[in-house]
C-alpha positions as a Markdown table, in Angstrom:
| # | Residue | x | y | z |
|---|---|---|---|---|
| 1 | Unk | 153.2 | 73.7 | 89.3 |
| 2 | Unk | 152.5 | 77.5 | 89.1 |
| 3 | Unk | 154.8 | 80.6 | 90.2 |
| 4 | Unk | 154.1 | 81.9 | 93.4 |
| 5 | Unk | 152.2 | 78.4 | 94.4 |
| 6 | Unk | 152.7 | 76.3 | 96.9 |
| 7 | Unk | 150.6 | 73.2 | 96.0 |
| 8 | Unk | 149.8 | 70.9 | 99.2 |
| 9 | Unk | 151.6 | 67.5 | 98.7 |
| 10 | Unk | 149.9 | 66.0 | 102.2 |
| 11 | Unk | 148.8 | 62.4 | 101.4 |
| 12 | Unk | 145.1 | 63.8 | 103.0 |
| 13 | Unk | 145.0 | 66.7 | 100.2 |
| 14 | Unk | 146.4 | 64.2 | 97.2 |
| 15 | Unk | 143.7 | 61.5 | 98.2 |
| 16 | Unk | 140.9 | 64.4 | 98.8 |
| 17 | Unk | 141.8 | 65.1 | 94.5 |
| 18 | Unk | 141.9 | 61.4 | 93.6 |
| 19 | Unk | 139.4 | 60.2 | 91.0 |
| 20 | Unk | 140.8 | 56.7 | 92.5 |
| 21 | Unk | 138.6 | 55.2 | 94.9 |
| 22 | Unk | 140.1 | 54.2 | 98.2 |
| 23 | Unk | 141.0 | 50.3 | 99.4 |
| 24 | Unk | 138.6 | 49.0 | 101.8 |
| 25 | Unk | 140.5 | 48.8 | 105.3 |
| 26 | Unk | 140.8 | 45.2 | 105.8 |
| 27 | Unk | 143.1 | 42.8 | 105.6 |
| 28 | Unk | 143.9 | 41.6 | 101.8 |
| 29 | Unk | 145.4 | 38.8 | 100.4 |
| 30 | Unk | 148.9 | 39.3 | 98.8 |
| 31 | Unk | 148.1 | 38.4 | 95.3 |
| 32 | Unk | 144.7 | 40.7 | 95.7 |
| 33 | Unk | 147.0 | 43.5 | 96.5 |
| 34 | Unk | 148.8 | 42.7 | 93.6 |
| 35 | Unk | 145.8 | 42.7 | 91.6 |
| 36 | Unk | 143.8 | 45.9 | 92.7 |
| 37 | Unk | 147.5 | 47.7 | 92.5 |
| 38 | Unk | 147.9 | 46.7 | 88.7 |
| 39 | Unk | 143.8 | 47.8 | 87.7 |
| 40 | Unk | 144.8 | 51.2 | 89.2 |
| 41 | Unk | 148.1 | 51.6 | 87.4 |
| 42 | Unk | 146.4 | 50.5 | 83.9 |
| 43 | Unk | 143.4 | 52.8 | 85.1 |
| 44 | Unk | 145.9 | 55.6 | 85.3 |
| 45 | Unk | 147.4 | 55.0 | 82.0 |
| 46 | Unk | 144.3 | 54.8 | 80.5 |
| 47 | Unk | 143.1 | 57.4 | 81.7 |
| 48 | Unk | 146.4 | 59.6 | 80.3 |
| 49 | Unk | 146.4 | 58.4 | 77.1 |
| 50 | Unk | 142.6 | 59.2 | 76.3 |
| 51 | Unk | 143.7 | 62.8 | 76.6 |
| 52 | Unk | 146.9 | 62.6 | 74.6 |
| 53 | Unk | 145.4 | 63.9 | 71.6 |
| 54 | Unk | 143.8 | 66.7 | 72.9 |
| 55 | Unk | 147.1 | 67.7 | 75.1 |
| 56 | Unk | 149.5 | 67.0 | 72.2 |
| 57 | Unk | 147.4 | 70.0 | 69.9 |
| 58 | Unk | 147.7 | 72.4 | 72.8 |
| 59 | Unk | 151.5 | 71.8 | 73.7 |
| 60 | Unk | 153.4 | 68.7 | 72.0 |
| 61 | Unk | 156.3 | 68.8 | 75.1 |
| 62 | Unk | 153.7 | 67.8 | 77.8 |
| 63 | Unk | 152.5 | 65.3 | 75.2 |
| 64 | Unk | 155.8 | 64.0 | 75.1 |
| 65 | Unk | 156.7 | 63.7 | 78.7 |
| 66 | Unk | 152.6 | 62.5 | 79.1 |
| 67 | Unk | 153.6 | 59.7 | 76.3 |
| 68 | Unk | 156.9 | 58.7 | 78.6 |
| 69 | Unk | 154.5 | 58.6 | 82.0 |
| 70 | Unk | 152.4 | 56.1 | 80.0 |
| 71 | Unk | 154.9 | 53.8 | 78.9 |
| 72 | Unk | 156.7 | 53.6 | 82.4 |
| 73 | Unk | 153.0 | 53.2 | 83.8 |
| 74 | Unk | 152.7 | 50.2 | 81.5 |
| 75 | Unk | 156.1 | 48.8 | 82.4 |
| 76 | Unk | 155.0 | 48.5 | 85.9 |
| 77 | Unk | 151.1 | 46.9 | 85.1 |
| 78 | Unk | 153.7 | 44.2 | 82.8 |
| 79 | Unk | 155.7 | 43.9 | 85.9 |
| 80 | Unk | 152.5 | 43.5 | 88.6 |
| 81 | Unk | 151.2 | 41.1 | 86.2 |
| 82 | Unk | 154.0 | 38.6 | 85.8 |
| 83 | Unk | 154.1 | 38.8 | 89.8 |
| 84 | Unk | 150.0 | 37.3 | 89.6 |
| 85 | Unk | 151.8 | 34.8 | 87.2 |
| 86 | Unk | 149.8 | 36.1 | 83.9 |
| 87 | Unk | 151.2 | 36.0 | 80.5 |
| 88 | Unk | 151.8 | 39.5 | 78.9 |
């Protein structure tokens, strides 16, 4: 967030930004849910933590925080993952 900026936090404006591509609008399986949630989470993370290094030369603090996101992102693939019945 910038001074003097109101960013637009409208789920139409987040999605318009997303790099993530959109679920098909049908109806899905539980465990398919569960799946497709947990390749986006691990998507995420990956995609975080191939830009730590750079980040972390340019300001350490948002490396830091950036290095907490990642671990709570991979807390939750863990946790979508046990729910599909895989072993960590």
């Amino acid at each position: 967030m910038t001074l003097g900026f109101v960013p637009d936090g409208q789920s139409s404006a987040v999605a318009a930004g997303s790099r993530v591509e959109p679920v098909a609008v049908r109806s899905l399986a539980d465990h398919a849910v569960v799946w497709e949630l947990g390749r986006r989470v691990a998507a995420v993370a990956e995609r975080i933590r191939a830009r730590l290094e750079s980040i972390g030369a340019a300001d350490l603090v948002t490396q830091d925080v950036l290095v907490r996101v990642v671990g709570a992102l991979e807390k939750q693939q863990w946790l979508l993952r046990m729910q599909l019945g895989e072993k960590a």
